[in-house]
Short mmCIF file of C-alpha atoms in Angstrom, two decimals:
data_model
loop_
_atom_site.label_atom_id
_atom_site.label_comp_id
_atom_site.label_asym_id
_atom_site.label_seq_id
_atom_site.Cartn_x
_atom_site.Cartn_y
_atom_site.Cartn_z
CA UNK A 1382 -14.90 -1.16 18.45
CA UNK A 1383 -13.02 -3.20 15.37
CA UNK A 1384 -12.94 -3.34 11.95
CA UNK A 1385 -13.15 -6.56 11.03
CA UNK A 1386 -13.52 -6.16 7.15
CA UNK A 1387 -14.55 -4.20 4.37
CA UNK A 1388 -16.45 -4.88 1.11
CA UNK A 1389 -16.31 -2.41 -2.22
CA UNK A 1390 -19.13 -2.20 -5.12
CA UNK A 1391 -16.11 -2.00 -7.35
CA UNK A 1392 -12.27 -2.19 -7.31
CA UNK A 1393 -12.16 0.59 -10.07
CA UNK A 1394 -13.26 4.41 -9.06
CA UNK A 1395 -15.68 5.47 -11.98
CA UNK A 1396 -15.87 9.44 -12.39
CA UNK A 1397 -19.85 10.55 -11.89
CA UNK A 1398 -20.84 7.05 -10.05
CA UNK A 1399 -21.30 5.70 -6.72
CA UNK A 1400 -19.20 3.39 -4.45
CA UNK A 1401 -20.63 1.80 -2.33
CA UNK A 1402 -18.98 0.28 0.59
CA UNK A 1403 -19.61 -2.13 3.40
CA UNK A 1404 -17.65 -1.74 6.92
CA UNK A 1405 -17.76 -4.47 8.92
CA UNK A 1406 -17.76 -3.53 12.61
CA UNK A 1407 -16.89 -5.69 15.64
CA UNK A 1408 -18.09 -5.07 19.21
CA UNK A 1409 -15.69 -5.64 22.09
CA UNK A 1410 -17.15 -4.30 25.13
CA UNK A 1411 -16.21 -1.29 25.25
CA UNK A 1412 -18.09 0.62 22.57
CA UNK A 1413 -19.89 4.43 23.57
CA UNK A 1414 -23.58 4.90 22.74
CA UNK A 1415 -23.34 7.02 18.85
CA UNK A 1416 -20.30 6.84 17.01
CA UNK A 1417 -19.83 9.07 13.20
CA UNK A 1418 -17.84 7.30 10.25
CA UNK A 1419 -15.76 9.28 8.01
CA UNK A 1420 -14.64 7.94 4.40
CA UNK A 1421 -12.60 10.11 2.91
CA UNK A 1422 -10.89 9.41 -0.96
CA UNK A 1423 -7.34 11.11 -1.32
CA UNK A 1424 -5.28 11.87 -4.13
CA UNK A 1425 -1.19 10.36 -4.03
CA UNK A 1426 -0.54 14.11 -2.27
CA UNK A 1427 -2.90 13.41 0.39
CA UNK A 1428 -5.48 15.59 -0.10
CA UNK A 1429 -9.37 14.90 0.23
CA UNK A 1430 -10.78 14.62 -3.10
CA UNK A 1431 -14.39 13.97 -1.86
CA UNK A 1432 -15.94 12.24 1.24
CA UNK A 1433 -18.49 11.59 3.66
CA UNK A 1434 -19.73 11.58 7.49
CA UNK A 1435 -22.03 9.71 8.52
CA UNK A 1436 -23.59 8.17 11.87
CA UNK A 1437 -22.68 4.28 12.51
CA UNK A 1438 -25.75 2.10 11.30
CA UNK A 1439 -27.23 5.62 10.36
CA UNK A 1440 -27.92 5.88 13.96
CA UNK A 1441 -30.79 3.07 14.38
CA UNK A 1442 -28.82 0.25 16.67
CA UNK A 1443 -26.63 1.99 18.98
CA UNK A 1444 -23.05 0.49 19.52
CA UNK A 1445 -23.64 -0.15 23.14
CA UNK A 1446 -26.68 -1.99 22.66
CA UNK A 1447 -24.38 -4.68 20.29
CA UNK A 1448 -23.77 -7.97 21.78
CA UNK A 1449 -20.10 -8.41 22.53
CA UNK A 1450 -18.04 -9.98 19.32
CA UNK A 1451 -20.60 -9.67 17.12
CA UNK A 1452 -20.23 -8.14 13.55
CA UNK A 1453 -22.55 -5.85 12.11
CA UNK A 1454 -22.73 -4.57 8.45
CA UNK A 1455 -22.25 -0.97 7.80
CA UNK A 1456 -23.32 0.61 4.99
CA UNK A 1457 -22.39 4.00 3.00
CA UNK A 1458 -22.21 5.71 -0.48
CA UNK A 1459 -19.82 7.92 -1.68
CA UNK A 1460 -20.53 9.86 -4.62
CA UNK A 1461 -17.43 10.68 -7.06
CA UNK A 1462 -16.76 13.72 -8.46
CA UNK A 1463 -17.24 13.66 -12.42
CA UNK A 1464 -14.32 14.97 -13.44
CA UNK A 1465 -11.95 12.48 -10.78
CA UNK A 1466 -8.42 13.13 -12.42
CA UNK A 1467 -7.23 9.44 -13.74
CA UNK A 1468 -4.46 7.62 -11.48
CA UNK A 1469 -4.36 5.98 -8.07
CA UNK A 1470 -6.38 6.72 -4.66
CA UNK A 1471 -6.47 5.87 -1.09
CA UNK A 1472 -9.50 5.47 1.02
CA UNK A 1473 -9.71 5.83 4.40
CA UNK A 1474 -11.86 5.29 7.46
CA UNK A 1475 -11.99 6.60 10.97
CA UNK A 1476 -14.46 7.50 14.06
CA UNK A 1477 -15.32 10.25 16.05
CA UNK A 1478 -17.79 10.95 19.01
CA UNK A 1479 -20.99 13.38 17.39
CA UNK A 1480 -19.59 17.09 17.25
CA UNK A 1481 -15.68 15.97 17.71
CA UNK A 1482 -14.75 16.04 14.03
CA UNK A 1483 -11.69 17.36 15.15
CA UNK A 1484 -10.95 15.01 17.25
CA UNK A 1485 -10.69 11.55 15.35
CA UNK A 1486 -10.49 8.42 17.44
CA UNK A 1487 -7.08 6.55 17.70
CA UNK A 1488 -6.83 3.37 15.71
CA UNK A 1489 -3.48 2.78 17.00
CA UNK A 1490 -1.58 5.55 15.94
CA UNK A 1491 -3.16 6.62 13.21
CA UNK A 1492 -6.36 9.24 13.62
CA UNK A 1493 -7.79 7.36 10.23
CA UNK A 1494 -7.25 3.99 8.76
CA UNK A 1495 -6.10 3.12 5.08
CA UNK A 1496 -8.74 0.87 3.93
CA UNK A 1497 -7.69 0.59 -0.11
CA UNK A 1498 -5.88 1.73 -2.92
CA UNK A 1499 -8.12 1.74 -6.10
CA UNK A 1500 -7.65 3.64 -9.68
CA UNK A 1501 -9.88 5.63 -11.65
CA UNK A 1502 -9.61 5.10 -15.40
CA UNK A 1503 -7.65 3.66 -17.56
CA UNK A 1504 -4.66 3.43 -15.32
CA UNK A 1505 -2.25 0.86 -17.49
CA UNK A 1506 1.82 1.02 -15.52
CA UNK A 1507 4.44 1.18 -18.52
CA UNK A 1508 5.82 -2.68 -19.11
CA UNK A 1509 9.36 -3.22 -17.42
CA UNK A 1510 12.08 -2.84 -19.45
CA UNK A 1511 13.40 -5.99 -17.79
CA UNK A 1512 10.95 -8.53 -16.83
CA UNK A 1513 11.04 -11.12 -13.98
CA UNK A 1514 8.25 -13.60 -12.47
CA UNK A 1515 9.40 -13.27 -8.18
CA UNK A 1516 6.99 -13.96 -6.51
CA UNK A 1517 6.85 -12.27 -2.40
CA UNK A 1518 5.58 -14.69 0.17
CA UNK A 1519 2.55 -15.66 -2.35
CA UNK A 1520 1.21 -12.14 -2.17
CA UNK A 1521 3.18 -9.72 -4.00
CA UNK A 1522 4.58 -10.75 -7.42
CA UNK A 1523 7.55 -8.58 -8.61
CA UNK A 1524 6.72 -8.34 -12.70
CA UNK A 1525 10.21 -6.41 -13.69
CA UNK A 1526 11.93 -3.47 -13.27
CA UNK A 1527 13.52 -0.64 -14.96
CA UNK A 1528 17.24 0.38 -14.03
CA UNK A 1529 19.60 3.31 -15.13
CA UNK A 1530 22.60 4.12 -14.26
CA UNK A 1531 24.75 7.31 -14.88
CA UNK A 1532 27.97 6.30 -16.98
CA UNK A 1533 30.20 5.91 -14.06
CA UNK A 1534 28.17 3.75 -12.47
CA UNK A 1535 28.20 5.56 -9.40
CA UNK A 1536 24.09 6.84 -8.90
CA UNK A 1537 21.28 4.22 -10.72
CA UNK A 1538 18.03 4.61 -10.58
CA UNK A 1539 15.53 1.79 -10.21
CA UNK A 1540 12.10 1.36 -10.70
CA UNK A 1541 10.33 -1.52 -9.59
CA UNK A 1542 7.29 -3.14 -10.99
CA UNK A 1543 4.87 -4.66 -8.09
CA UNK A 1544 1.57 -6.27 -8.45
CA UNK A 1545 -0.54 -7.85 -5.55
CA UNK A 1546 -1.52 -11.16 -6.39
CA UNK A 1547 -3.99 -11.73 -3.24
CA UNK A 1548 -5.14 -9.85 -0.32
CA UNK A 1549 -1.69 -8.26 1.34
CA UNK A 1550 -2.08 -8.95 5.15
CA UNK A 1551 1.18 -6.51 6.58
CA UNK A 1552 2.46 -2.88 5.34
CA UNK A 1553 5.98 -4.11 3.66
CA UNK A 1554 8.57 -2.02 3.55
CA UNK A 1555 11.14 -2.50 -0.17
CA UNK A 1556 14.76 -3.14 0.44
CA UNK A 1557 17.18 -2.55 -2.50
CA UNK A 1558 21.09 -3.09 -2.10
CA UNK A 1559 23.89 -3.01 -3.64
CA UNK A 1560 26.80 -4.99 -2.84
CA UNK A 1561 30.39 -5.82 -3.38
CA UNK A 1562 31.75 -9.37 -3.83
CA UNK A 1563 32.26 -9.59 -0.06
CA UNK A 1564 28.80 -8.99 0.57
CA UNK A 1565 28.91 -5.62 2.31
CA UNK A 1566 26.49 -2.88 1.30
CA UNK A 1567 27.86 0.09 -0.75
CA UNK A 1568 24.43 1.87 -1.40
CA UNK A 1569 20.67 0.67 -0.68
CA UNK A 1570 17.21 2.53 0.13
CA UNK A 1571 15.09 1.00 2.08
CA UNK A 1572 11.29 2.59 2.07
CA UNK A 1573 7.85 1.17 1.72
CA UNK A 1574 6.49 1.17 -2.18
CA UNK A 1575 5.48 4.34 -3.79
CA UNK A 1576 6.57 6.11 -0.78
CA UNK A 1577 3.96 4.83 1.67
CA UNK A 1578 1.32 6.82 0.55
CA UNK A 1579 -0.72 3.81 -0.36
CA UNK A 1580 0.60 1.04 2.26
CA UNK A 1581 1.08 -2.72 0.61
CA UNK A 1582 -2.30 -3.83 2.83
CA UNK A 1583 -4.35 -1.37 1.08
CA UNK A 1584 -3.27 -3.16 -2.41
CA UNK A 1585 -6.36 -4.98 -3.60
CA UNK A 1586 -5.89 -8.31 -5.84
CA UNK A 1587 -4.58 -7.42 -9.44
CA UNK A 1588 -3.48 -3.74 -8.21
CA UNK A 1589 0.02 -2.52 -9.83
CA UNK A 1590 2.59 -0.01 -8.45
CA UNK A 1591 5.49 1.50 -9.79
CA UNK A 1592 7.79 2.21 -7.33
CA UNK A 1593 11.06 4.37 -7.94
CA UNK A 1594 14.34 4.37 -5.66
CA UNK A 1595 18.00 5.84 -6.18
CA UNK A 1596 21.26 4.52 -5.09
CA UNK A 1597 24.41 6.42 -4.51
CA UNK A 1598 27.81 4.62 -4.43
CA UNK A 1599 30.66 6.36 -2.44
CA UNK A 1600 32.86 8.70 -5.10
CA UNK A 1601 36.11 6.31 -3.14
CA UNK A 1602 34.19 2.60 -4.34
CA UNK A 1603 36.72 0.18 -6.33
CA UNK A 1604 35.56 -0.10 -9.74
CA UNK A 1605 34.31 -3.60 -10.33
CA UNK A 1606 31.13 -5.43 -10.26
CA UNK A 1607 28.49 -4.74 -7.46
CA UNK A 1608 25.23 -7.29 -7.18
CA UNK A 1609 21.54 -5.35 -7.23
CA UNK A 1610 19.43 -7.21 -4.07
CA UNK A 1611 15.96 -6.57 -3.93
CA UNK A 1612 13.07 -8.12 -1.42
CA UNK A 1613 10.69 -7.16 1.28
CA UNK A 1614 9.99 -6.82 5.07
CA UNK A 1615 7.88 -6.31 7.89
CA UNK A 1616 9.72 -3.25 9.40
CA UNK A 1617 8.33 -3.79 13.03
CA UNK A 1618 9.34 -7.45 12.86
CA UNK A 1619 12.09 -6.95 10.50
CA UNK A 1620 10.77 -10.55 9.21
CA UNK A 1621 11.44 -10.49 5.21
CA UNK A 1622 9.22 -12.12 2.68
CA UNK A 1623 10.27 -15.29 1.33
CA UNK A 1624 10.50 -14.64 -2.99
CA UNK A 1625 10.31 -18.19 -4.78
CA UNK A 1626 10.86 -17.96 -8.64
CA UNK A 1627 9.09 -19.83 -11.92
CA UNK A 1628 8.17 -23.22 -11.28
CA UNK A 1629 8.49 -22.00 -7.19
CA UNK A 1630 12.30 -22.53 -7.00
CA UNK A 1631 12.80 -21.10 -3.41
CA UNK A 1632 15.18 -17.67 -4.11
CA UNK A 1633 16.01 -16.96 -0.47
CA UNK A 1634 14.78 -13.44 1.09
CA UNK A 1635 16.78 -11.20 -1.27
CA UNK A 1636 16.67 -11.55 -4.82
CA UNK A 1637 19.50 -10.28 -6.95
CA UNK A 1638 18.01 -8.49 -10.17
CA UNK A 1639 20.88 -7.49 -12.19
CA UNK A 1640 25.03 -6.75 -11.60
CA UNK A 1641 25.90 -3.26 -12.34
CA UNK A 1642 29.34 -2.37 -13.39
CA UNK A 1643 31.17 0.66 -11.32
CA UNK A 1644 34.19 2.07 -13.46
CA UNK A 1645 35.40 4.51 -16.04
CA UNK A 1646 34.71 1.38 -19.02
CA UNK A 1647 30.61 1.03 -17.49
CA UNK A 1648 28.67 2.22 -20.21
#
């Protein structure tokens, strides 16, 4: 069994309503005779805020009985709660075999998948105190960012404004160093977006994160000026994302935001 696609009634969760969603299953020869789908909706903590389980196909063309490579629509309906807290949520799919809740099938690694990250209400990210226009490997568009450092210089924090400007095919993990004139790396944090809890390929067209990291210089650095490099990668390929700027000037694979001042004169 494969899940070849998905399709959502809506891209926006809507407290009191239905969402209705469409798996799209693939037979590949070795599928078992009843299979049950869970959908599940969590909160940014990962807790299940409401979901459902429910037989594949509702039970009327068994999975062994599919032709091999074919896809088949599946349909299901998950009512949310009325009073769903505003803010971003993650739903996820998985199988089990009837009366093995408990024991999710593999998809990989994971005992669920991530399918999408979608908001309910009026979920509007602050605007960037310092805008940009990078644009990731025509998927990911970098909108601005936010950065302050302590007076030294010596711990900044950064936030990072993403928005997914088509469907995200890879989980990307965010790369943000700091270096000296030479090029070495005195601080950087490397960690996928928002702190993986909603993974870049669940980011639908449109969707915006805010996404915070914090750099530590060593107490011993030379005061001077250190270059802020930003960008993205495939962590199990290590592959980074090309960034091209306005007018698609090609920027390289890491993007340098901003030069931040270490010393007693930084203000």
């Amino acid at each position: 069994m494969a899940l070849a696609g998905f399709d959502l009634s809506s891209a926006e969760l809507r407290p009191g309503e239905e969402l209705d969603i469409t798996l799209h299953w693939k037979a590949l020869g070795r599928a078992q005779p009843a299979y049950t789908v869970f959908l599940q909706l969590v909160d940014p903590e990962g807790r299940r805020v409401v979901g459902i389980d429910e037989p594949l196909l509702q039970g009327v063309y068994q999975p062994d009985l599919w032709p091999v490579d074919r896809t088949l629509p599946d349909r299901h309906r998950l009512v949310l709660p009325p009073h769903l807290a505003p803010g971003n949520y993650r739903l996820d799919v998985g199988l089990y075999h009837p009366g093995q809740a408990d024991q999710p099938l593999a998809a990989g690694t994971l005992s669920h998948v991530p399918l999408a990250t979608l908001s309910a209400g009026a979920v509007e990210p602050p605007q960037p105190k310092s805008r940009t226009e990078i644009d990731f490997g025509d998927q990911i568009l970098l909108e601005g960012y936010d950065l302050v450092c302590d007076q030294g210089g010596l711990a900044c924090d950064l936030r990072l404004h993403w928005r997914a400007t088509g469907p995200v095919s890879r989980d990307y993990t965010v790369f943000v160093h700091l270096v000296g004139s030479d090029g070495a790396i005195l601080a950087q944090s490397d960690a996928p977006p928002g702190g993986g809890m909603f993974p870049t390929s669940t980011w639908l067209p449109g969707h915006s994160m805010l996404d915070a990291h914090s750099l530590t210089l060593p107490s011993d650095a030379d005061p001077g000026d250190y270059t802020l490099l930003v960008g993205l990668y495939h962590l199990p390929t290590r592959k980074r994302l090309p960034a091209t700027g306005a007018g698609g000037s090609a920027l390289g694979d890491a993007v340098s935001l901003t030069t931040v001042k270490l010393g007693p004169e930084s203000p």
